[in-house]
XYZ file of C-alpha atoms in Angstrom:
499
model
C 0.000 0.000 0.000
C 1.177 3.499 -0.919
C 0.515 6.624 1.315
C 0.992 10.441 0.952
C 1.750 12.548 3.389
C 2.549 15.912 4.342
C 6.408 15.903 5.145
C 6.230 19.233 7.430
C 3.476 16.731 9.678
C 5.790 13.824 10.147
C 8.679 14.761 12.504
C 8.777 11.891 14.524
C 9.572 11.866 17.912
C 11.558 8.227 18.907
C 12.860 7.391 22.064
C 16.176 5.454 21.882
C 16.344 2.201 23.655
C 19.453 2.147 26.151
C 20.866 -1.130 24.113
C 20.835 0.368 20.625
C 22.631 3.652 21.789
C 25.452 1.009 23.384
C 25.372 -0.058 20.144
C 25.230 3.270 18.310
C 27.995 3.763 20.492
C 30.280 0.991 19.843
C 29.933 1.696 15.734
C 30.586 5.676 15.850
C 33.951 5.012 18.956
C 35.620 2.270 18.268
C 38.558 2.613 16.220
C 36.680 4.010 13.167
C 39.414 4.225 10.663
C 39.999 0.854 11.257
C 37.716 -1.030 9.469
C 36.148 0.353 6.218
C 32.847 2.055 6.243
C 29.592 1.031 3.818
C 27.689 -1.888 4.258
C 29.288 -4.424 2.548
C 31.556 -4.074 5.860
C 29.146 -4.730 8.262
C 27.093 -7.425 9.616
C 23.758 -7.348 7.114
C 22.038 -7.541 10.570
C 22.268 -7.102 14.015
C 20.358 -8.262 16.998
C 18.449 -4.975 18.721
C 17.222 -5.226 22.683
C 13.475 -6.431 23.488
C 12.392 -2.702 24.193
C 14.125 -1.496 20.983
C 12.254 -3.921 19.019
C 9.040 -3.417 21.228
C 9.834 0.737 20.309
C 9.862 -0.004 16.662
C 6.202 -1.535 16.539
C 4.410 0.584 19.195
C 5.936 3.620 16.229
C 4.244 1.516 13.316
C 1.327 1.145 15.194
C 0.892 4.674 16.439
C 1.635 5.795 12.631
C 5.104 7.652 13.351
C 6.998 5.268 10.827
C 6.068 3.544 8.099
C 5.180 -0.257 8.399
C 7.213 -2.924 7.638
C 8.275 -2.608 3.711
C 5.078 0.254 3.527
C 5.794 2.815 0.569
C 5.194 6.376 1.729
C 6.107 9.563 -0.214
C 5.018 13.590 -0.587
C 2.158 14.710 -2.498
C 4.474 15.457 -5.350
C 6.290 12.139 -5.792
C 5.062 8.990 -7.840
C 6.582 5.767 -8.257
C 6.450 4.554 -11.230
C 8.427 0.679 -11.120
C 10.388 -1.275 -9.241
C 12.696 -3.850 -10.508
C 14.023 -6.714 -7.741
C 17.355 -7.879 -7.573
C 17.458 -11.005 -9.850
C 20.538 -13.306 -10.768
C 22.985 -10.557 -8.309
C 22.154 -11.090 -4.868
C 24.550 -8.664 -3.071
C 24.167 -5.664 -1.919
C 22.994 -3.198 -4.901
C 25.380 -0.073 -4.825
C 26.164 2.865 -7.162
C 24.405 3.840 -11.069
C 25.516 5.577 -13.774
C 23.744 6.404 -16.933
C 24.007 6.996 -20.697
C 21.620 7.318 -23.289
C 18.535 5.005 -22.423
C 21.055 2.836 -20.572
C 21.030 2.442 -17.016
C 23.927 0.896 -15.038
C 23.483 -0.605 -11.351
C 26.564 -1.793 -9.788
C 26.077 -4.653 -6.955
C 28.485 -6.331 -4.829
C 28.288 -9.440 -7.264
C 28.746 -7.263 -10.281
C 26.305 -5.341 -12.260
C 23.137 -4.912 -14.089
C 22.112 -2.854 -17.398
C 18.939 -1.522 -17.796
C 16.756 -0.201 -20.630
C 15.253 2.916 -19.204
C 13.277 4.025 -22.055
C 9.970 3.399 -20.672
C 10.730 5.034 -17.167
C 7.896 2.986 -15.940
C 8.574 -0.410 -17.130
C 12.745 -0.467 -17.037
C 13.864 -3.572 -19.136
C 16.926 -6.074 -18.306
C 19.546 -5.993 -20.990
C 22.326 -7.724 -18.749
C 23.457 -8.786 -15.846
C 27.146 -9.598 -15.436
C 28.299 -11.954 -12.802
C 31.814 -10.303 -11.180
C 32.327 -10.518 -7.532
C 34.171 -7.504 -5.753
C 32.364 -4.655 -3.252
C 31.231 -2.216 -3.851
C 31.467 -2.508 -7.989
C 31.235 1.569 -8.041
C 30.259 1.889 -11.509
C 30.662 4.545 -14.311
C 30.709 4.785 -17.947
C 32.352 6.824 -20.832
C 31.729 6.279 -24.553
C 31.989 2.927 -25.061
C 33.967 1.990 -21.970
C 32.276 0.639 -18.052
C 34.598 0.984 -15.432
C 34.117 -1.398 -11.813
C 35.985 -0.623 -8.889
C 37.038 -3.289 -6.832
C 37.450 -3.240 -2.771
C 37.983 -6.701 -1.905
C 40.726 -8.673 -1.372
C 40.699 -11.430 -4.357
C 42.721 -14.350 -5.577
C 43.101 -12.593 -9.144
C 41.575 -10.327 -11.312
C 39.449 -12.170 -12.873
C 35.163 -12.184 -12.773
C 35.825 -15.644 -11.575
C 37.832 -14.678 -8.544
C 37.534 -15.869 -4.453
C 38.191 -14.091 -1.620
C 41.374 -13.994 -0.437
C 43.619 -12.217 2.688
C 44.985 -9.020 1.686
C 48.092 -10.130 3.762
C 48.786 -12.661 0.565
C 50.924 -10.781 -1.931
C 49.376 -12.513 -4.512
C 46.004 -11.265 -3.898
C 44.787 -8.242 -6.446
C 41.965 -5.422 -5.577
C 41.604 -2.405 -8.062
C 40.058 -1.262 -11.133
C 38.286 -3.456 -14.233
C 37.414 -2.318 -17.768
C 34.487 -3.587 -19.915
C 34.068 -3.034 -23.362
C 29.912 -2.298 -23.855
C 29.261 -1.518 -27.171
C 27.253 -4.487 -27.281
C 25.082 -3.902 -24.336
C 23.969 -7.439 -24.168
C 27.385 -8.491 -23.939
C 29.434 -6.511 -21.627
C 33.041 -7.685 -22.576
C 35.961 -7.772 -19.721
C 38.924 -5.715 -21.257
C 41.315 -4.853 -18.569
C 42.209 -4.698 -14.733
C 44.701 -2.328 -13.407
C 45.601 -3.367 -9.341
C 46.371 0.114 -7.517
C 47.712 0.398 -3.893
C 43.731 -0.382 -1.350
C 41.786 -1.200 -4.258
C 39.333 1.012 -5.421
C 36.726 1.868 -2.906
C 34.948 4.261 -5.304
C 36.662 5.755 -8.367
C 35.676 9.241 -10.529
C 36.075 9.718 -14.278
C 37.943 12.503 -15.594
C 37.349 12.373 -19.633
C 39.165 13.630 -21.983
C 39.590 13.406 -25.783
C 41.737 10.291 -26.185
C 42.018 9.151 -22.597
C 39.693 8.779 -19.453
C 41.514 9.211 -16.536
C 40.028 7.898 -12.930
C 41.050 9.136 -9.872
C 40.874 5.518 -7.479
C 39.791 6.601 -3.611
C 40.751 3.685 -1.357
C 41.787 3.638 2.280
C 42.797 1.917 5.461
C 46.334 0.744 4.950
C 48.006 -1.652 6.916
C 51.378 -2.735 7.890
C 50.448 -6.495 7.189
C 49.548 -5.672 3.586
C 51.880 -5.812 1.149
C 49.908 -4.157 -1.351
C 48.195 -1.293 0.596
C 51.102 0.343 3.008
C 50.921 3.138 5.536
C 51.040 6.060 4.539
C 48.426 6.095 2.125
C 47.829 9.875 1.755
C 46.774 10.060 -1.392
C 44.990 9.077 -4.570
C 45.596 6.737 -7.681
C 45.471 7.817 -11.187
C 44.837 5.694 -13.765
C 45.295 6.435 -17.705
C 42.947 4.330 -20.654
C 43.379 5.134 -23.608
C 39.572 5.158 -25.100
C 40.731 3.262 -28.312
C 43.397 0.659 -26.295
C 41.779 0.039 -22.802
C 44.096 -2.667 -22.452
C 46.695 -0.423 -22.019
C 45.174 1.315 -18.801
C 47.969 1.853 -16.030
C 48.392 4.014 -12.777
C 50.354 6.693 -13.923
C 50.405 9.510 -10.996
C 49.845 8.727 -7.077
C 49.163 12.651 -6.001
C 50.136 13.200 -2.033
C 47.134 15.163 -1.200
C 47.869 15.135 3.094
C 52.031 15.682 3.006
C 53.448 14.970 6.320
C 56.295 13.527 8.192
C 56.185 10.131 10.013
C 53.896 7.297 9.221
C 50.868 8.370 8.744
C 51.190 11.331 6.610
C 49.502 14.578 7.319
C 45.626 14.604 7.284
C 43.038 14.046 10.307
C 44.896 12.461 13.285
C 41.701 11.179 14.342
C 41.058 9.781 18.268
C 42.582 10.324 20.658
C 43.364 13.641 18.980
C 39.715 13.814 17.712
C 37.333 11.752 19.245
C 34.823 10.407 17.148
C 36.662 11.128 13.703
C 37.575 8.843 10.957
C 41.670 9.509 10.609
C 42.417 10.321 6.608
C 44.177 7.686 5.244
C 43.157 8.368 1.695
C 39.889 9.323 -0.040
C 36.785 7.799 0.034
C 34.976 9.658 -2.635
C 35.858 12.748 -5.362
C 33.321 14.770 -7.288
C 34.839 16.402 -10.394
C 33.432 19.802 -11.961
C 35.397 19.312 -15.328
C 33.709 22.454 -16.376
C 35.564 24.313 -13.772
C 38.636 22.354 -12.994
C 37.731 21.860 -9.631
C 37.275 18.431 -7.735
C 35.958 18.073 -4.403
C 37.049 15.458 -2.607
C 35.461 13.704 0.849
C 38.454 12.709 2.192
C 37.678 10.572 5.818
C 38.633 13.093 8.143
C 38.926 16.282 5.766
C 37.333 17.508 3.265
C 39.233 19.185 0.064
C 38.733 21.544 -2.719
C 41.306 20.484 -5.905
C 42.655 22.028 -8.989
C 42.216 19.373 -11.482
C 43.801 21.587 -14.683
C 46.430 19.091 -14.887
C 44.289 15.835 -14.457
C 47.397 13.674 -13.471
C 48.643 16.517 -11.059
C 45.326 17.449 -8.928
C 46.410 20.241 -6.249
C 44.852 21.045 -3.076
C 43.315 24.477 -2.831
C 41.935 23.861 0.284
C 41.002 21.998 3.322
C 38.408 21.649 5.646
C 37.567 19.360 9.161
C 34.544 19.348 11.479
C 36.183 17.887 14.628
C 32.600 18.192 16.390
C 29.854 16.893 14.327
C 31.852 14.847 10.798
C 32.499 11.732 11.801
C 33.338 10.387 8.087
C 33.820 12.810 5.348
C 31.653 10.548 2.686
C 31.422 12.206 -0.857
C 30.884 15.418 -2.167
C 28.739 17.639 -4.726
C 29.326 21.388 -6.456
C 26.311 23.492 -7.086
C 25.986 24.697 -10.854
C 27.614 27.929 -10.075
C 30.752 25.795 -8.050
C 30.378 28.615 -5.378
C 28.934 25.699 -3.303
C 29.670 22.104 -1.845
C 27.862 19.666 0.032
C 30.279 16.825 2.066
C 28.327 13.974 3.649
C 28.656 12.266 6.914
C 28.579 8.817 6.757
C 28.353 8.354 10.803
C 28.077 4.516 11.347
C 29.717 3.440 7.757
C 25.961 2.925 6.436
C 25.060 0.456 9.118
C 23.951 2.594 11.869
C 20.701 3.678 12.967
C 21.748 7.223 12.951
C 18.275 9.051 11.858
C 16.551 9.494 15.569
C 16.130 12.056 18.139
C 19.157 11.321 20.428
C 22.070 11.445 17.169
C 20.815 14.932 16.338
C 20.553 17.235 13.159
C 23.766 17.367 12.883
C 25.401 14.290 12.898
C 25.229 12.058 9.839
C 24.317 15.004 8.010
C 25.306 16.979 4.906
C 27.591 19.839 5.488
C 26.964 22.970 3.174
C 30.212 24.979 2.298
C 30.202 28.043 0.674
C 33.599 28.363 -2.050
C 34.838 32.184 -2.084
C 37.703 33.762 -3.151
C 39.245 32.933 -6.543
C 41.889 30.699 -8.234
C 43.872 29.107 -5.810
C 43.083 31.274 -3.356
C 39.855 30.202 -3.343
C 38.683 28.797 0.619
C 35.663 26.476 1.651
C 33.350 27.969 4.500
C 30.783 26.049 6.343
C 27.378 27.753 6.015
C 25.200 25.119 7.729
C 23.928 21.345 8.172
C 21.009 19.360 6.393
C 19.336 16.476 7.633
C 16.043 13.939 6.736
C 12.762 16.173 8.861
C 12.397 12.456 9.797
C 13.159 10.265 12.397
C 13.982 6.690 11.922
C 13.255 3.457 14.265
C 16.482 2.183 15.795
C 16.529 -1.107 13.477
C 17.039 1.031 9.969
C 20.386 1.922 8.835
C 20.059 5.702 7.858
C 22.552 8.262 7.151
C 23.575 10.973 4.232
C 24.332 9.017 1.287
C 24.940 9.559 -2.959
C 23.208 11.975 -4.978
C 22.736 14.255 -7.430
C 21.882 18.007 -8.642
C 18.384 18.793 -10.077
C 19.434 21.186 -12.507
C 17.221 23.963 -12.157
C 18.732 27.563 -13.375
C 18.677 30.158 -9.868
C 18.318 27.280 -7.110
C 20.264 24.921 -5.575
C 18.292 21.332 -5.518
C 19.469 18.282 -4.784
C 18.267 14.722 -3.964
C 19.805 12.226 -2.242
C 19.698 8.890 -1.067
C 19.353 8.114 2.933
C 19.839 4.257 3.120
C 16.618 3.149 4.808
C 15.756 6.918 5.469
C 14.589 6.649 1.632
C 15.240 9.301 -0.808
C 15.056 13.054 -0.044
C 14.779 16.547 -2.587
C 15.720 18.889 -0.575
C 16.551 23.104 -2.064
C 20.062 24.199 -0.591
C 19.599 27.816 -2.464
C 20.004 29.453 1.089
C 23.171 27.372 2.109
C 22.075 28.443 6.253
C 18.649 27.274 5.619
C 18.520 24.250 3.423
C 14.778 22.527 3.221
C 13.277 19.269 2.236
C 10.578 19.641 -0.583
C 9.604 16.025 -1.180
C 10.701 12.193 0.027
C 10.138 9.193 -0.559
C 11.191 5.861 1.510
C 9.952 2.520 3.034
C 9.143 1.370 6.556
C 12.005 -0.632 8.457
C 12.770 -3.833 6.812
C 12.246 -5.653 10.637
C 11.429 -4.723 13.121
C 13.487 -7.348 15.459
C 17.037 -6.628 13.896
C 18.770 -3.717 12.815
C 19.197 -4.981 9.456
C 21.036 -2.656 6.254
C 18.820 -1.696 3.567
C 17.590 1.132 2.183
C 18.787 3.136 -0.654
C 22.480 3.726 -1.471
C 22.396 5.963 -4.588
C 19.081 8.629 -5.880
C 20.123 9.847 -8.541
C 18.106 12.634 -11.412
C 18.592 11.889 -15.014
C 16.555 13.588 -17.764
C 13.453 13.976 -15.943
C 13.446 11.324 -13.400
C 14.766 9.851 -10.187
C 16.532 6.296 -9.868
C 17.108 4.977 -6.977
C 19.051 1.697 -6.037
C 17.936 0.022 -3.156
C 20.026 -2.413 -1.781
C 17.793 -5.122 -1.105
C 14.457 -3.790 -2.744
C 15.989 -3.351 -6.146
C 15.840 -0.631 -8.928
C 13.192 2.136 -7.938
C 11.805 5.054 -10.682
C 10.324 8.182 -9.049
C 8.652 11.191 -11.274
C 8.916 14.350 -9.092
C 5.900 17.375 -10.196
C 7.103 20.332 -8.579
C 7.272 24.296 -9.821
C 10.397 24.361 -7.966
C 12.006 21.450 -9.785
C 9.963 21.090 -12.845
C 12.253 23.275 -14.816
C 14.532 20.387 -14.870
C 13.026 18.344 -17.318
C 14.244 20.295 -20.533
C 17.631 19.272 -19.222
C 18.896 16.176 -20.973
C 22.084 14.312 -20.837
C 23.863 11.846 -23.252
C 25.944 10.808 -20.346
C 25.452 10.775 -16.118
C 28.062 9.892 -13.617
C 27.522 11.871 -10.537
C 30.796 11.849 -9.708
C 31.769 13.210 -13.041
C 29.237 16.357 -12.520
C 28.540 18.155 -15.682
C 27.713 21.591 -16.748
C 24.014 21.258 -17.489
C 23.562 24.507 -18.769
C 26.733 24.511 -20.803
């Protein structure tokens, strides 16, 4: 059953059970930079106390949250389809798009759909190749898969293996999909982490990808402290096979071990320490990258694409836990950083986290050229609170290109998706949602969706256990945005709409 409802009526007000904050607890303290964030590196569920679970139902039944799996939404959002997950049962992760082409990455490879029916998306192919988080994009004829596992080879037929093996390979893959039925493997390219997520930087003859990966380790041979920095790999569009890392930019210079970005606790309590990227938005338009950086946050030149330079960085040692990813405004006078608090699998959307925590983070840019300096305007967060057994926190999305406003929607994990109009950086505001009730109510169990993405007049959203979602938004504020269209979308890759 599908409801509507006025968002500005449906502030909920949870109590937290004294057993999920422990846990709460436990996810956001202990040793955060230690173990990677996102879901795919966290238990798919986790016991909650008797009165958490009792909590969750008396909510249902008193109408604060959503029922189990219940679709609600604002007055001006439809949803058109949902596709399940079908032969790729992992977690569903990142999208890309081109043409009437969707692309769905999942943590057992990833899925092409025809979109050109928005409201009855098609299967072309889905291509069986183990590796989290499979962060996918696309240029011309070229997909690109990051890998963040630790695997016996390269290969799509690959097992897990220890990253304290030498012999064990994480990093980039390149398939050829000018046949869209037939995705064909061209390349791998291992770089120092893997490839946690990975942004495209095209040019004429070559894409370049700037690889974010993180938490070295002594014990791995492949992924040694201090890993300050980023990969950059070079394909040449008409020999992919000839991808290599070419560049590994220092973007947190320092002395000792652990180079020189966010110490993290003890220093900072609470705070991821940077030990690489997780996430870069480029503005090729501009030459500017943003990058969400674990502990910082960074504005970059990109003019030279194998030589990115920091302009300039930014921490929030009080309410950032985990500097997530990143997106520009049209103008690039703006950027929003997320908070991943809890790595995806913590119930971080109730009354005792806050606003502010495992929020977005609006920065103003002023100045110019390399002078140019990022300054925190103010914090956005979902007007609605979640039940202690969904996984909620700021997550991937995109502009809604709309000439004189800042719009943006986003995906919340099991917080569902949210539009929200960041015009007025110190007053952002939510104009629409859409999301499920809790997937139990017995465990705290990750779901929800992981990337909500607009592309030439509609939202996609992929779950990660419900599948592929289509939402039409009808709103004067963002209906301007449908005479936008794109050949091409990767969000991380933002274009110049209006260009």
């Amino acid at each position: 059953m599908t409801l509507s409802h006025d968002h500005r009526t449906r502030r909920r007000r949870l109590g937290v059970g004294a057993v999920a904050a422990g846990l709460l607890a436990a996810l956001l303290t202990a040793q955060p930079a230690a173990a990677t964030p996102d879901p795919g590196d966290v238990p798919a569920s986790r016991e909650v106390s008797k009165s958490t679970e009792t909590q969750a139902r008396k909510a249902i039944a008193d109408g604060e949250i959503p029922g189990r799996d219940e679709i609600v939404h604002s007055a001006n959002v439809r949803h058109l389809a949902n596709i399940p997950k079908d032969a790729l049962p992992g977690f569903n992760s990142d999208l890309a798009f081109q043409g009437r082409y969707a692309f769905a990455g999942n943590y057992d490879g990833f899925r092409i759909f025809d979109i050109a029916d928005p409201k009855a998306p098609k299967t072309v192919a889905q291509v069986l190749c183990p590796g989290s988080q499979n962060d996918v994009s696309v240029s011309g004829n070229l997909l690109f898969l990051s890998t963040d596992s630790s695997r016996s080879d390269s290969s799509c037929n690959s097992t897990t293996q220890p990253a304290t093996e030498k012999s064990s390979w994480e990093g980039m893959k390149v398939f050829d999909i000018t046949d869209k039925k037939n995705p064909r493997y061209v390349a791998a390219v291992e770089t120092a982490c893997g490839s946690h997520t990975h942004s495209l930087v095209p040019k004429r003859d070559n894409v370049y990808i700037y690889v974010s990966s993180y938490s070295p380790s002594s014990t791995f041979p492949d992924c040694q402290p201090p890993h300050d920095g980023i990969s950059v790999i070079k394909v040449p569009r008409k020999a992919p096979e000839k991808a290599a890392v070419v560049s590994f930019p220092v973007l947190f210079p320092g002395e000792g071990p652990d180079g020189g970005g966010n110490p993290g606790a003890p220093t900072n309590p609470g705070v991821s320490k940077t030990t690489g990227c997780h996430d870069i938005t480029v503005l090729p338009s501009k030459d500017l990258a943003a990058g969400a950086c674990m502990g910082d946050g960074i504005l970059m030149s990109v003019k030279d694409p194998e030589h990115p330079k920091v302009i300039d960085r930014v921490q929030d040692n009080v309410n950032f836990a985990f500097w997530h990813s990143a997106t520009f405004n049209q103008k690039a006078d703006k950027v929003v950083f997320t908070d991943e608090l809890g790595g995806g699998g913590g119930a971080t959307c109730n009354a005792q986290t806050g606003p502010n925590r495992g929020a977005d983070g609006i920065y103003d840019i002023v100045g110019k050229g390399e002078s140019r300096k990022l300054v925190f305007r103010g914090y956005y967060k979902i007007p609605r609170h979640q039940a202690d057994t969904e996984n909620c926190v700021a997550h991937n999305g995109s502009l809604i290109p709309v000439k004189g406003r800042d719009l943006m929607v986003q995906a919340w994990y099991q917080g569902g998706v949210s539009v929200w109009d960041f015009t007025d950086s110190a007053h952002p505001e939510e104009i629409a949602y859409f999301e499920r009730g809790p997937l139990t109510t017995d465990t705290l169990t990750v779901g929800g969706s992981w990337s909500a993405y607009y592309y030439n007049g509609y939202i996609y959203s992929n779950d990660i256990a419900k599948g592929f979602d289509v939402l039409k938004l009808t709103d004067r504020r963002t209906d301007p945005a449908q005479r936008v269209r794109l050949g091409e979308l990767n969000v991380q890759t933002q274009p110049d709409y209006f260009g």
